XYZ file of C-alpha atoms in Angstrom:
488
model
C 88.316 -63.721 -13.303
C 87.687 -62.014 -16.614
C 89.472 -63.055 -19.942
C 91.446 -60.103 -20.128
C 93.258 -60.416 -17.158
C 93.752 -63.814 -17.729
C 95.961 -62.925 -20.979
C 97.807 -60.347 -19.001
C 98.849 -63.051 -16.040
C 102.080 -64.147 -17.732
C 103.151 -60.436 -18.023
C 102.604 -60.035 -14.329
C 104.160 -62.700 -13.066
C 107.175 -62.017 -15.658
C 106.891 -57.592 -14.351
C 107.361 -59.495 -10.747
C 109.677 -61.886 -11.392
C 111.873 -58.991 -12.766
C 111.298 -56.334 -9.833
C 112.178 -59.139 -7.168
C 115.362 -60.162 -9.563
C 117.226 -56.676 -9.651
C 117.966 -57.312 -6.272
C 118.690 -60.756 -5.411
C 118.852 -63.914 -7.073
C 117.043 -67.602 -6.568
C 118.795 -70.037 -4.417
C 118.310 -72.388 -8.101
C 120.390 -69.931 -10.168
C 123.664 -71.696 -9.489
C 125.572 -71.806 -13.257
C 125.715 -74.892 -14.991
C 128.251 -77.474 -13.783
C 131.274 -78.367 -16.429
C 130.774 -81.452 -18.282
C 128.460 -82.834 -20.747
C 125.802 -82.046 -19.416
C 125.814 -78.312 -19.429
C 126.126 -78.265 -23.072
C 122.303 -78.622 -24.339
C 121.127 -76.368 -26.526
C 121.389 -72.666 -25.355
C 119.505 -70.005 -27.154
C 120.456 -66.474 -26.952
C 117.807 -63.183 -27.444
C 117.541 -64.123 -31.237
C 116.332 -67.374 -30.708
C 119.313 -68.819 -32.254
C 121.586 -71.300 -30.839
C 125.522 -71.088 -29.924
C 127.792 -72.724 -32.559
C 129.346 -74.548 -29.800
C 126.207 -76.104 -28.179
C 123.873 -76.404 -31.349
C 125.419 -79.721 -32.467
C 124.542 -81.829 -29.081
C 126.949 -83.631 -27.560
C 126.157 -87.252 -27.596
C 125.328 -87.198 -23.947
C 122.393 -84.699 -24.353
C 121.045 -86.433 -26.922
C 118.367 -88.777 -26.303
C 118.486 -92.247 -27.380
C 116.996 -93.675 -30.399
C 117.081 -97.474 -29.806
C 116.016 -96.661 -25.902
C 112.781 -95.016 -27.244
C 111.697 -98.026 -29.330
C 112.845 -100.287 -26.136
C 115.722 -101.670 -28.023
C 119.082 -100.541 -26.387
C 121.552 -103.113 -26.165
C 124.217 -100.679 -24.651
C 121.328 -100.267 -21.818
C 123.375 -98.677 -18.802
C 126.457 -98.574 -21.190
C 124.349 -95.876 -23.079
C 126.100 -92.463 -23.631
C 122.831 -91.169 -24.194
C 119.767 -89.847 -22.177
C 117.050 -92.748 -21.892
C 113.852 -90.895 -21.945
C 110.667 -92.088 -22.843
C 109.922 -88.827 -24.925
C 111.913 -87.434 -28.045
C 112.274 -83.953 -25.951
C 112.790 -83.399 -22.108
C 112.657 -80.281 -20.663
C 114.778 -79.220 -17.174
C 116.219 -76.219 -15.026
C 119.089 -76.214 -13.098
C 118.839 -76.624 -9.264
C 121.470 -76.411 -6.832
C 123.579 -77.673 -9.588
C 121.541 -80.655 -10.679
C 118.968 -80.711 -13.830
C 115.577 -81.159 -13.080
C 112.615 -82.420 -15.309
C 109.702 -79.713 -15.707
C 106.489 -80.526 -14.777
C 103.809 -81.395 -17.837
C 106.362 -80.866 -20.258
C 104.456 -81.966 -23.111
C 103.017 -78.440 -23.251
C 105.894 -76.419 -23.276
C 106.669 -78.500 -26.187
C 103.671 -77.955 -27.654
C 103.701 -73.977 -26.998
C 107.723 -74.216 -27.838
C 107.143 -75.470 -31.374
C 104.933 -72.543 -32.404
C 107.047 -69.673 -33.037
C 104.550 -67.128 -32.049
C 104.836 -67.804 -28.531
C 108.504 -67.132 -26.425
C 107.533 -67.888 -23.394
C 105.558 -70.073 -20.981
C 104.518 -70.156 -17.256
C 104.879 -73.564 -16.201
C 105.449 -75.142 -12.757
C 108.394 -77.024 -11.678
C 106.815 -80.418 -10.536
C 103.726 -81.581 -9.729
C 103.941 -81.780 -6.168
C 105.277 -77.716 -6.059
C 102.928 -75.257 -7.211
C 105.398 -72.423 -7.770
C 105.138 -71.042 -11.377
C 107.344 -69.585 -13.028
C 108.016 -67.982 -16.388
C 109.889 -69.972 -18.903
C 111.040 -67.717 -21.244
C 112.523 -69.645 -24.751
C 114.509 -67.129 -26.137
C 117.258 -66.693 -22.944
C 116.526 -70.438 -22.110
C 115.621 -69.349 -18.536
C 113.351 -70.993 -16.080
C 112.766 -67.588 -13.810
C 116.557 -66.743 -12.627
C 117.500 -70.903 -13.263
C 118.960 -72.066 -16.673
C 117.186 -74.067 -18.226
C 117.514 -76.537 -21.325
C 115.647 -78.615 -23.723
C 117.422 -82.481 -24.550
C 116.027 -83.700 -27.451
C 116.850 -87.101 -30.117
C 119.032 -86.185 -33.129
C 117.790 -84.087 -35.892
C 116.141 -85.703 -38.812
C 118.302 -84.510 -41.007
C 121.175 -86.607 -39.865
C 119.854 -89.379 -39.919
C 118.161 -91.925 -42.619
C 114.215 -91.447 -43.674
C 112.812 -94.975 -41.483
C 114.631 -93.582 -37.957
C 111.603 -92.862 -36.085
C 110.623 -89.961 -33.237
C 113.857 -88.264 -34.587
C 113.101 -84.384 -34.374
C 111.883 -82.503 -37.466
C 113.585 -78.924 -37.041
C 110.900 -76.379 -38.586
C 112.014 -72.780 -39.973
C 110.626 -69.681 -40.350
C 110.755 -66.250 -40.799
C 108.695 -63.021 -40.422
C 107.185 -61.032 -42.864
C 105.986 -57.506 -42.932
C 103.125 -58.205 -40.682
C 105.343 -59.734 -38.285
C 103.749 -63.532 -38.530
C 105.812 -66.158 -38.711
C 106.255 -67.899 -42.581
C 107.392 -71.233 -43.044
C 110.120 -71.794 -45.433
C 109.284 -73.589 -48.507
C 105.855 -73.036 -48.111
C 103.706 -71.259 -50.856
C 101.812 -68.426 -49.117
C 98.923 -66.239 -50.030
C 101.005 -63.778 -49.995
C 104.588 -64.227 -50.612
C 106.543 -66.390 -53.196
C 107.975 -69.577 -52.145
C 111.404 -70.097 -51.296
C 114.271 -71.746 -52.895
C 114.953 -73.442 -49.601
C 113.041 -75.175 -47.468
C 113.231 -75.951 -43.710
C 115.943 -79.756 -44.187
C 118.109 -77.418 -46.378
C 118.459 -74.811 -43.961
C 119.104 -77.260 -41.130
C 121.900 -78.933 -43.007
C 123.673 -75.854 -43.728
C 122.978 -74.809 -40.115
C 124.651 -78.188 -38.654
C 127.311 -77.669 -41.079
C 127.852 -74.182 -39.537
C 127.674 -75.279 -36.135
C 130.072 -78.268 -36.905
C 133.559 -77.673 -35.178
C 136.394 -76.481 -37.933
C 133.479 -75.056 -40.297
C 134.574 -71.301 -41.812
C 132.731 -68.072 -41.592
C 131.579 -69.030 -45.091
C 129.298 -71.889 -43.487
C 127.440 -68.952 -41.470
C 125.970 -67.197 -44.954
C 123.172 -69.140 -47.152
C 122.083 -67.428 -50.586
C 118.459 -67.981 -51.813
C 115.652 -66.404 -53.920
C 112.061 -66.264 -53.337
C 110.056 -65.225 -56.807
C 112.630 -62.323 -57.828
C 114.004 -61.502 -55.014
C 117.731 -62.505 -53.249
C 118.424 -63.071 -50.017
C 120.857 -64.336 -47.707
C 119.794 -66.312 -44.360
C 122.844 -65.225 -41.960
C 123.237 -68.208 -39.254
C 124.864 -66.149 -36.381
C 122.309 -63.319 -36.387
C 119.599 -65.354 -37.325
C 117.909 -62.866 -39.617
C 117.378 -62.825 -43.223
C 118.530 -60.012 -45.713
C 116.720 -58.755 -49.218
C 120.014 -58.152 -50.633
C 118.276 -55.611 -53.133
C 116.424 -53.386 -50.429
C 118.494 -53.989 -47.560
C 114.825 -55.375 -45.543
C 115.942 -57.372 -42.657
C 113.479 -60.115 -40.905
C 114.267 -62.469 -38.264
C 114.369 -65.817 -38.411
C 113.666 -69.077 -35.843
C 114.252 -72.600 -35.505
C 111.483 -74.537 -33.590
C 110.636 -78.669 -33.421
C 108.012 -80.190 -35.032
C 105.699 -80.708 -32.002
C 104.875 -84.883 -31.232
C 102.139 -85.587 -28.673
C 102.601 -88.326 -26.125
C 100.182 -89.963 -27.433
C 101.991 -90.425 -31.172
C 105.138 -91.236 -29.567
C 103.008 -94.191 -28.266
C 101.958 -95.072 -31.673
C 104.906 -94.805 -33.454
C 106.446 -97.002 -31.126
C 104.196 -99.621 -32.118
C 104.219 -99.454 -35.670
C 106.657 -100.429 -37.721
C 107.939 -98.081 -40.295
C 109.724 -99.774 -43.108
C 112.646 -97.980 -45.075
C 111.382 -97.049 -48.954
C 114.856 -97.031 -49.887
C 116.456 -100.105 -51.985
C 115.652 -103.462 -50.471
C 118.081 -105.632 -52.067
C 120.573 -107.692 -50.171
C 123.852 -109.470 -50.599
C 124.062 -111.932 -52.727
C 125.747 -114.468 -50.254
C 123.523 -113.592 -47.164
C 120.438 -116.096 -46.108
C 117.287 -114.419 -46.961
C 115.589 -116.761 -44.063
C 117.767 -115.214 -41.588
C 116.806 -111.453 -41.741
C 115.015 -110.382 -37.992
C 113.648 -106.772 -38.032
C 114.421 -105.854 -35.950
C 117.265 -107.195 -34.606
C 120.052 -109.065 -35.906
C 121.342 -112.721 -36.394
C 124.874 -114.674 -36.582
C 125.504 -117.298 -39.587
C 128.650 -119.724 -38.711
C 130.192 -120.071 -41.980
C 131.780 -122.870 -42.828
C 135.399 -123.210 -42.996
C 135.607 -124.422 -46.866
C 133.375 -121.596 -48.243
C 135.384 -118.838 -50.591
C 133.644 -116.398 -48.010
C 135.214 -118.135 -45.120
C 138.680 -118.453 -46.918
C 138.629 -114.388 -47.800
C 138.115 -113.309 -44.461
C 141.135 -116.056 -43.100
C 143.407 -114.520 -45.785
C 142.878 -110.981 -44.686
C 143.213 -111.899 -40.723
C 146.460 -114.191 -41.531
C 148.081 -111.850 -43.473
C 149.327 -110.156 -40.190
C 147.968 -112.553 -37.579
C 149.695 -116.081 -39.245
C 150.398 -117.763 -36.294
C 146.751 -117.433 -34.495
C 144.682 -119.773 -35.170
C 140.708 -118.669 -36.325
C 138.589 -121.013 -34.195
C 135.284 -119.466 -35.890
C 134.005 -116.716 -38.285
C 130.342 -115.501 -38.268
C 128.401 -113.208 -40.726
C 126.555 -110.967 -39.140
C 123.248 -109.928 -40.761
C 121.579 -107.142 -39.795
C 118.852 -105.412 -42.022
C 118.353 -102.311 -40.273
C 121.563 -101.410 -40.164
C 122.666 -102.520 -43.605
C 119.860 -100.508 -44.927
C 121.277 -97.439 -42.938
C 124.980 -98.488 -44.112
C 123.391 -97.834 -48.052
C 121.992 -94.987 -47.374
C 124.953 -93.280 -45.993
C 126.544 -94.405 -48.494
C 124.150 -92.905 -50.969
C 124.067 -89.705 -49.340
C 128.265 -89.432 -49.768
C 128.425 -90.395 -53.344
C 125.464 -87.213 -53.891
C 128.121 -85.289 -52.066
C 130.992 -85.937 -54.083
C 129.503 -85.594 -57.739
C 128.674 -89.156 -58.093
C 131.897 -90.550 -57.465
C 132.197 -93.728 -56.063
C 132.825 -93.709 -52.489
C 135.659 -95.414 -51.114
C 134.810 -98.690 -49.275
C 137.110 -100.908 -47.372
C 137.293 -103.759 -45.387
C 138.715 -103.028 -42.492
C 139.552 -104.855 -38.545
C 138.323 -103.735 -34.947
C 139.273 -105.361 -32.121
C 136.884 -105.491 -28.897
C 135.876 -107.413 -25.635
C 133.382 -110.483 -26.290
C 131.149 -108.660 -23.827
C 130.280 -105.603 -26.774
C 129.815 -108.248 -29.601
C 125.716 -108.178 -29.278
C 125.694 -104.671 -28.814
C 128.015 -103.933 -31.969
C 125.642 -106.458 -33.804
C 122.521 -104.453 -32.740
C 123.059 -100.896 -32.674
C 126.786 -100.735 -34.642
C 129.959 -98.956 -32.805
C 130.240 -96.730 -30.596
C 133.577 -95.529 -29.353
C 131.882 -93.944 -25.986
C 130.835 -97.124 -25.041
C 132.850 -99.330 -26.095
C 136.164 -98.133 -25.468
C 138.819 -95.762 -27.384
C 141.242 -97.411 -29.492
C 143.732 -93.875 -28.972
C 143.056 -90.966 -29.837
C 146.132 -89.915 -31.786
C 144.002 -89.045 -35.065
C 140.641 -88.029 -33.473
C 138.150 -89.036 -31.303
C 136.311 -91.530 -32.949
C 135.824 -95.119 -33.591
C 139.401 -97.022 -34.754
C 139.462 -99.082 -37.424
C 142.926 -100.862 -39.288
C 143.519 -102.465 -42.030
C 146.392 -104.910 -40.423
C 144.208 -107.700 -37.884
C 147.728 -107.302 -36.027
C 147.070 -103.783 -35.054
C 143.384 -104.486 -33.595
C 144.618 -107.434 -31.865
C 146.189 -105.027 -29.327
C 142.415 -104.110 -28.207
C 140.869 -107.157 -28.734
C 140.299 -107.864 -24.995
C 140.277 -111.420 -23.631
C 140.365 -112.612 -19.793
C 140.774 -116.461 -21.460
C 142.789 -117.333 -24.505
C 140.043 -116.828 -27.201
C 139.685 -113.445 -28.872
C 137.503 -111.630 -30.672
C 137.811 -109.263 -33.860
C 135.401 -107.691 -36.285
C 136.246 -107.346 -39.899
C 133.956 -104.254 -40.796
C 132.891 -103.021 -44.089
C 133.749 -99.053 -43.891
C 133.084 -96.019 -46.291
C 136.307 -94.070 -45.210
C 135.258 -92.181 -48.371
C 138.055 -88.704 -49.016
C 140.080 -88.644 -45.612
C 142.851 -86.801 -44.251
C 145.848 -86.789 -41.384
C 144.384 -86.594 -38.096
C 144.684 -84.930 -34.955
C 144.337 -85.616 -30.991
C 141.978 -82.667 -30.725
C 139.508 -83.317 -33.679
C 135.933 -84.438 -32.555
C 134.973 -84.813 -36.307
C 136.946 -84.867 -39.671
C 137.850 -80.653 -40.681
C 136.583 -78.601 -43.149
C 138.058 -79.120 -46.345
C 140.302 -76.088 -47.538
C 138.283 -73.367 -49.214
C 134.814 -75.260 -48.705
C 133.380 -73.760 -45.510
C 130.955 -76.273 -45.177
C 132.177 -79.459 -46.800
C 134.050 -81.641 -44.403
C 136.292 -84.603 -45.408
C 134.564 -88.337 -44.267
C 137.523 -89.975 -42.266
C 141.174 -89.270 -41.112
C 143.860 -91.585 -41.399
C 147.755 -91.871 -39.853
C 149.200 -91.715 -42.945
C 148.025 -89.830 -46.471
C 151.291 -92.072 -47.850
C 150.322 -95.145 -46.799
C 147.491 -95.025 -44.423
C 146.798 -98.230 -42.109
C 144.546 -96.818 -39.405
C 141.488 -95.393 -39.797
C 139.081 -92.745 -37.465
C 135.448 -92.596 -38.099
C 133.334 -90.419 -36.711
C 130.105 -91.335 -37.840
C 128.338 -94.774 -37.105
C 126.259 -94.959 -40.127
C 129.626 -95.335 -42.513
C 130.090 -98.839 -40.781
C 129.065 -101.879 -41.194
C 130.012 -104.705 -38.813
C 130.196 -107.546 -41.160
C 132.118 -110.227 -39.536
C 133.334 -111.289 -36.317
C 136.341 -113.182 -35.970
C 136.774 -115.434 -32.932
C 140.244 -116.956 -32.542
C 142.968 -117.945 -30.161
C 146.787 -116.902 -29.369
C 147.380 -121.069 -28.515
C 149.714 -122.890 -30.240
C 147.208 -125.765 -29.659
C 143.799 -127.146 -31.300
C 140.871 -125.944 -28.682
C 138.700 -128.218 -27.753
C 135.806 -128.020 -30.756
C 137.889 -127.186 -33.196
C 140.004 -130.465 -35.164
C 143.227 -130.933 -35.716
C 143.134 -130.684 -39.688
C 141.491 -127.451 -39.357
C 143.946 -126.124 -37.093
C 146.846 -127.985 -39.241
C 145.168 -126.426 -42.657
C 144.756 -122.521 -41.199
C 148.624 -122.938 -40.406
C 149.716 -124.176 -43.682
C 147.844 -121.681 -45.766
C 143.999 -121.864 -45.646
C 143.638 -124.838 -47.341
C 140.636 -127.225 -46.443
């Protein structure tokens, strides 16, 4: 077979796909079933992806910790456990199924010259079809790509999240990365994490048709990058180019070795004060009794018996946790760049749960979709309080002993929430900046919804008891001392 036919072949078989198409449709074309998991990404002709899809639910996401074997939620998990950072399926007969060797239509999906691929669907079935990336079809089956969380979201030492490239064409019609310098053409003002932050941001739920318009320059000229159409604009000449959005491609092979190396955060190292530096497992996590006469001890009582007087606190633990501490930092880095520099604000703040999610919490922080909804009054979101009281309500217990975090939160600017929010709105006039919590009250708020894990850290857990007697461990003075007042 001579090379030229061989580069027409995926023409033909797309020509004949088409022809035998008009008329009838595969038995696999059935449309997506409702739920989760018919909300991947989507792309339409332009290559761009629907505002409603492009900001994966958590359930099409695939999961971080499960990658580097680490996923205390295991079957708990609201996420895809996947042994790649991308998995590509079709739809058949209503149920997704995985694409055979899809490790190269990653590959030939992360160069943005190429929009299509024929690919088979397993190994064991030798019918090809064309894949085409643009309309997300797998011949006349939807088809979808699930993929980790964009890098961009989350903090520099996450590994095998997925680096979103972007690029647009130029007057030749090749593809030009942004932020590059070119032979060519000036660099831009913007490179490809700038553009996917303001694309998120558009996509978000609540965001404005502000969010959908980014300005930049490139040498003299000024654009404007429009987010809906996914073309740019020379807003001098009028010159329109399109624009696309494709992954960094990651062999099988590197997945393997990232998985075995371990990449340290370069961000600040530094601890707190009161925390035992010979106690610090990375990864991983580990619990430090603290003892009853410390101040540390006696702060956390004071905040639990403020509301909670008559329960008595049979043991308080520390949890230390590098990893996420060092994400906890961050994000609170990244909101205080937000806001000017202001100081972001931080509370202490109570979550009650089942004994069952306390390792899990420890490990991989909370998780409302696996742990359990607190209400959903003000959002749909993690619950946190600032009276022990309320969280003692959730704090689930088939025995007498109970269990309570006291977390360290950045509820940062917040606002009244609703039922139907699925992340804090879009604060008035600023299409694209969202508020970081919402609250019950603006007056006098007492309950807390965040939406995001990385504004949380879970730094104590509270064990106590609703009996009105000493349990068995625990002595009389300390029981007699928590009930007069704390004091040991």
């Amino acid at each position: 077979m001579n090379s030229d036919l061989v580069n027409r072949l995926p023409s033909i078989y797309r020509n004949a796909h088409d022809i035998k198409n008009r008329s009838s449709t595969s038995s696999r074309g059935h449309p997506p079933p409702p739920g989760p998991q018919a909300t991947s990404e989507r792309r339409d002709s332009s290559g761009c992806v629907s505002p409603n899809n492009a900001n994966q639910e958590e359930n099409d996401q695939i999961c971080l910790y499960h990658i580097r074997k680490s996923c205390s939620f295991q079957d708990k998990c609201n996420k895809v456990h996947f042994h790649l950072p991308y998995r590509w399926q079709f739809l058949d007969r209503g149920k997704w199924k995985d694409l055979d060797k899809m490790e190269l239509i990653e590959e030939a999906y992360s160069n943005p010259r190429k929009d299509r691929i024929l690919c088979a669907e397993s190994a064991s079935n030798f019918h090809f079809d064309c894949l085409d990336f643009d309309s997300m079809m797998f011949g006349a089956a939807p088809a979808r790509r699930l993929s980790t969380a964009s890098s961009v979201t989350k903090p520099p030492h996450f590994i095998l999240t997925t680096d979103w490239v972007w690029y647009w064409t130029d007057e030749f019609g090749s593809w030009q990365e942004y932020g590059r310098q070119g032979m060519e053409h000036p660099v831009t003002t913007v490179c490809s994490s700038d553009l996917e932050k303001a694309y998120l941001a558009y996509c978000a739920p609540g965001s404005d048709a502000q969010a959908a318009i980014l300005k930049f320059q490139a040498g003299k000229h000024k654009y404007e990058l429009d987010f809906k159409a996914f073309v740019q604009k020379n807003l001098v000449y009028g010159t329109v180019r399109r624009v696309c959005r494709r992954p960094k491609y990651v062999s099988p092979q590197e997945v393997k070795v990232k998985q075995t190396c371990s990449v340290k955060f370069q961000g600040p190292k530094s601890i707190p004060d009161h925390w035992d530096p010979s106690a610090l497992p990375d990864p991983g996590f580990k619990k430090i009794a603290l003892s009853s006469a410390s101040d540390e001890y006696q702060k956390v009582w004071n905040l639990f018996n403020r509301t909670l007087p008559f329960y008595f606190v049979q043991k308080i633990e520390r949890v230390q946790n590098l990893a996420l501490w060092e994400v906890y930092q961050w994000q609170k880095g990244q909101m205080q760049k937000r806001n000017g520099g202001k100081v972001v604000d931080e509370r202490q703040l109570f979550h009650g749960t089942s004994a069952s999610f306390v390792d899990a919490i420890c490990q991989q922080n909370f998780d409302w979709r696996v742990c359990g909804l607190h209400g959903t009054s003000y959002g749909k979101g993690s619950y946190f309080a600032r009276d022990a009281a309320y969280s003692h309500h959730y704090s689930k217990s088939d025995t007498k002993s109970h269990t309570m975090f006291l977390a360290r939160v950045l509820v940062g600017e917040f606002v009244r929430g609703s039922a139907s929010f699925v992340r804090p709105p879009a604060k008035e006039g600023h299409g694209n900046v969202f508020y970081d919590s919402c609250v019950n009250s603006m007056s006098d708020p007492s309950i807390f919804v965040i939406f995001e894990k990385h504004q949380i850290y879970p730094e104590y857990i509270i064990q106590y008891t609703s009996s009105t007697k000493p349990v068995a461990g625990v002595s009389t003075l300390f029981s007699l001392a928590s009930f007069f007042g704390g004091r040991q």
